Amino acid sequence: GAAARAPQCWRIVAPAPRLRGAMGGGRNNELASACGLKVFVGGLPGAMTEDELGNFLCRYGEIYEVWIKPDAKKAYGFVNFRNAADADAAVVDENREPWRGQHRMQTAFADKSNDDDSEQHFDPCKLNIQGLGPMDSDDEVGSFLSQWGLVAYVQRPDPTKQLMDGFVVFSTKQGTRRLLGEPELRFKGRALRVERPSSHEPINEAERREHTRRAMGR
């Protein structure tokens, strides 16, 4: 008999409400690109279908749009993820297995138009956080902030203060950009303030990658 059709695990209707509200609406494709939810996928085998691509990458999370553009040499495609952390994971995963054991794909964020040269003066994946409370665990804060991207880790220098500062390190710079674009940030009824670090304090890249690997496993 005919081979069973692959399940349609990736079809949903719209981006996540959090980012839709933050970016002000618009067409789904434009919204996904502006929010860093649209991922470029290169190195596709010529016979790959959109359903196969969607089903291969939905291991990272829900996808609501997939399309492939055939090319004379090698096909490429785009995938729109529903959630920011899932798009980040698809881009940074260094251990993704080849499709059918043969074809290794390359992923990157589709929108390069908002690259900022000033980011070279500080760690582009790190943001300071003001307004955290002594009962806020790093896991709680990280889970909350994962609405805007894949969180590598959260750290607070002095957890004994009533209200304290800390910082979050995202796995991609798109995470910090999404969070900085949020007009109002409230956590447990309190207003939080996020900002770029005042000085260049580079994060150890090996440490960031290890935290990212663990975050993807959670």
Coordinates of C-alpha atoms in Angstrom, one line a residue:
G1 CA 0.0 0.0 0.0
A2 CA 0.9 3.7 -0.2
A3 CA 3.3 5.1 2.4
A4 CA 1.7 6.8 5.4
R5 CA 1.5 10.5 5.1
A6 CA 3.6 12.4 7.7
P7 CA 1.5 14.0 10.4
Q8 CA 0.8 17.7 10.1
C9 CA 2.4 18.7 13.4
W10 CA 3.3 22.2 12.5
R11 CA 0.1 24.0 11.3
I12 CA -1.4 26.6 13.6
V13 CA -3.1 29.9 12.8
A14 CA -1.2 32.9 14.3
P15 CA 1.9 34.1 16.1
A16 CA 1.9 34.1 19.9
P17 CA -0.2 36.9 21.5
R18 CA 2.7 38.4 23.4
L19 CA 4.7 39.3 20.4
R20 CA 1.7 40.2 18.2
G21 CA 0.7 42.8 20.8
A22 CA 4.3 44.1 21.2
M23 CA 4.8 44.6 17.4
G24 CA 1.4 46.0 16.6
G25 CA 0.0 43.5 14.2
G26 CA 0.4 43.4 10.5
R27 CA 0.6 40.5 8.1
N28 CA 1.8 37.3 9.6
N29 CA 4.9 37.0 7.5
E30 CA 6.0 40.6 8.1
L31 CA 5.3 40.2 11.8
A32 CA 7.3 37.0 12.0
S33 CA 10.3 38.7 10.3
A34 CA 10.1 41.8 12.5
C35 CA 9.9 39.7 15.7
G36 CA 12.7 37.4 14.8
L37 CA 10.3 34.4 14.4
K38 CA 11.1 33.9 10.7
V39 CA 14.0 31.5 10.2
F40 CA 15.9 30.9 7.0
V41 CA 16.7 27.3 6.2
G42 CA 19.4 26.6 3.6
G43 CA 20.9 23.5 2.1
L44 CA 17.5 21.8 1.4
P45 CA 17.4 18.7 -0.8
G46 CA 15.6 19.4 -4.0
A47 CA 12.9 16.9 -3.4
M48 CA 12.0 18.1 0.1
T49 CA 8.4 19.3 0.5
E50 CA 7.1 22.0 2.8
D51 CA 5.3 19.4 4.9
E52 CA 8.5 17.5 5.4
L53 CA 10.4 20.7 6.3
G54 CA 7.8 21.7 8.8
N55 CA 7.6 18.3 10.4
F56 CA 11.4 18.2 10.6
L57 CA 11.8 21.5 12.5
C58 CA 8.7 21.3 14.6
R59 CA 10.8 19.5 17.2
Y60 CA 11.7 23.0 18.4
G61 CA 8.1 24.1 18.8
E62 CA 4.9 25.2 17.0
I63 CA 5.2 26.4 13.5
Y64 CA 2.5 28.3 11.6
E65 CA 3.9 28.8 8.1
V66 CA 6.5 27.0 5.9
W67 CA 7.5 27.6 2.3
I68 CA 10.3 26.5 0.1
K69 CA 11.9 28.4 -2.8
P70 CA 13.5 26.1 -5.4
D71 CA 16.9 27.2 -6.7
A72 CA 18.9 26.0 -9.7
K73 CA 21.7 24.8 -7.4
K74 CA 20.1 24.2 -4.0
A75 CA 16.6 24.9 -2.6
Y76 CA 16.1 27.0 0.5
G77 CA 13.1 27.8 2.6
F78 CA 11.6 29.9 5.5
V79 CA 9.8 28.7 8.6
N80 CA 7.7 31.0 10.9
F81 CA 7.7 29.9 14.5
R82 CA 4.9 30.8 16.9
N83 CA 7.2 31.4 19.9
A84 CA 10.4 33.3 20.2
A85 CA 12.4 30.8 22.3
D86 CA 11.6 28.1 19.7
A87 CA 12.9 30.2 16.8
D88 CA 16.0 30.9 18.8
A89 CA 16.5 27.2 19.5
A90 CA 16.2 26.3 15.8
V91 CA 18.9 28.8 15.0
V92 CA 21.4 28.0 17.7
D93 CA 21.1 24.2 17.8
E94 CA 24.6 22.9 17.0
N95 CA 23.6 19.2 17.4
R96 CA 20.7 18.9 14.9
E97 CA 20.8 15.6 13.1
P98 CA 20.8 15.6 9.3
W99 CA 17.5 15.1 7.5
R100 CA 17.2 11.4 6.7
G101 CA 20.8 11.1 7.9
Q102 CA 22.3 12.8 4.8
H103 CA 21.2 16.4 4.4
R104 CA 22.6 18.9 7.0
M105 CA 20.6 22.2 6.9
Q106 CA 21.8 25.7 7.9
T107 CA 19.5 28.0 9.9
A108 CA 19.6 31.7 10.5
F109 CA 17.2 34.5 11.3
A110 CA 15.7 35.8 8.1
D111 CA 15.7 39.5 9.0
K112 CA 19.1 41.1 9.0
S113 CA 17.8 44.7 8.6
N114 CA 17.9 45.6 12.3
D115 CA 21.6 44.7 12.9
D116 CA 23.1 47.4 15.1
D117 CA 26.7 48.3 14.8
S118 CA 26.6 49.8 18.4
E119 CA 26.1 46.3 19.7
Q120 CA 29.8 45.7 19.4
H121 CA 30.3 47.9 22.5
F122 CA 28.5 45.6 24.8
D123 CA 27.4 42.0 25.0
P124 CA 24.4 41.9 22.6
C125 CA 22.8 39.0 24.4
K126 CA 22.8 40.4 27.9
L127 CA 20.4 42.8 29.6
N128 CA 20.3 44.3 33.1
I129 CA 17.1 43.8 35.0
Q130 CA 15.8 46.2 37.8
G131 CA 13.0 45.5 40.2
L132 CA 13.4 41.9 41.1
G133 CA 12.3 40.7 44.6
P134 CA 14.0 38.5 47.1
M135 CA 11.5 35.7 46.6
D136 CA 11.9 35.6 42.8
S137 CA 13.9 32.5 41.8
D138 CA 16.2 32.5 38.8
D139 CA 14.0 29.8 37.3
E140 CA 10.8 31.9 37.7
V141 CA 12.4 35.0 36.1
G142 CA 13.9 32.9 33.3
S143 CA 10.6 31.2 32.5
F144 CA 8.9 34.6 32.4
L145 CA 11.5 36.1 30.1
S146 CA 11.4 33.1 27.8
Q147 CA 8.4 34.7 26.2
W148 CA 10.9 36.9 24.4
G149 CA 13.6 34.4 23.6
L150 CA 15.6 31.4 24.6
V151 CA 17.1 32.3 28.0
A152 CA 20.6 30.9 28.7
Y153 CA 20.6 32.0 32.3
V154 CA 19.5 34.6 34.9
Q155 CA 21.8 35.9 37.7
R156 CA 21.4 38.2 40.6
P157 CA 24.5 39.4 42.5
D158 CA 22.8 40.0 45.8
P159 CA 19.5 38.1 46.4
T160 CA 19.2 39.4 50.0
K161 CA 18.0 42.9 49.0
Q162 CA 14.3 43.8 49.0
L163 CA 14.4 45.0 45.4
M164 CA 17.5 44.2 43.4
D165 CA 19.2 44.2 40.1
G166 CA 20.2 41.2 38.1
F167 CA 20.8 40.3 34.5
V168 CA 19.6 37.9 31.9
V169 CA 21.6 36.4 29.1
F170 CA 19.7 35.2 26.1
S171 CA 21.0 32.6 23.6
T172 CA 20.6 35.1 20.7
K173 CA 20.7 38.9 20.4
Q174 CA 17.2 38.8 19.0
G175 CA 16.1 37.9 22.5
T176 CA 17.4 41.2 23.9
R177 CA 15.9 43.1 21.0
R178 CA 12.5 41.6 21.5
L179 CA 12.5 42.4 25.2
L180 CA 13.8 45.9 24.7
G181 CA 10.9 46.5 22.3
E182 CA 8.3 45.6 25.0
P183 CA 6.6 48.9 26.1
E184 CA 5.7 47.7 29.6
L185 CA 7.1 44.8 31.6
R186 CA 5.3 43.5 34.7
F187 CA 6.3 40.4 36.7
K188 CA 4.2 39.3 39.7
G189 CA 2.4 42.7 39.6
R190 CA 5.7 44.7 39.7
A191 CA 7.2 46.8 37.0
L192 CA 10.5 45.6 35.8
R193 CA 13.0 47.7 33.9
V194 CA 15.5 46.3 31.4
E195 CA 18.4 48.0 29.8
R196 CA 21.7 47.4 28.0
P197 CA 24.7 47.0 30.3
S198 CA 26.5 50.3 31.0
S199 CA 29.8 48.8 30.2
H200 CA 31.2 46.0 28.1
E201 CA 31.3 42.9 30.2
P202 CA 31.7 40.0 27.8
I203 CA 30.2 36.7 28.8
N204 CA 32.4 33.6 28.3
E205 CA 31.2 32.2 25.0
A206 CA 31.8 28.6 26.1
E207 CA 29.7 29.1 29.2
R208 CA 26.9 30.7 27.2
R209 CA 26.8 27.8 24.8
E210 CA 26.7 25.3 27.6
H211 CA 23.8 27.1 29.3
T212 CA 22.1 27.3 25.9
R213 CA 22.5 23.6 25.5
R214 CA 20.9 23.0 28.9
A215 CA 18.1 25.4 28.2
M216 CA 17.2 23.6 25.0
G217 CA 17.0 20.3 27.1
R218 CA 14.5 21.8 29.6

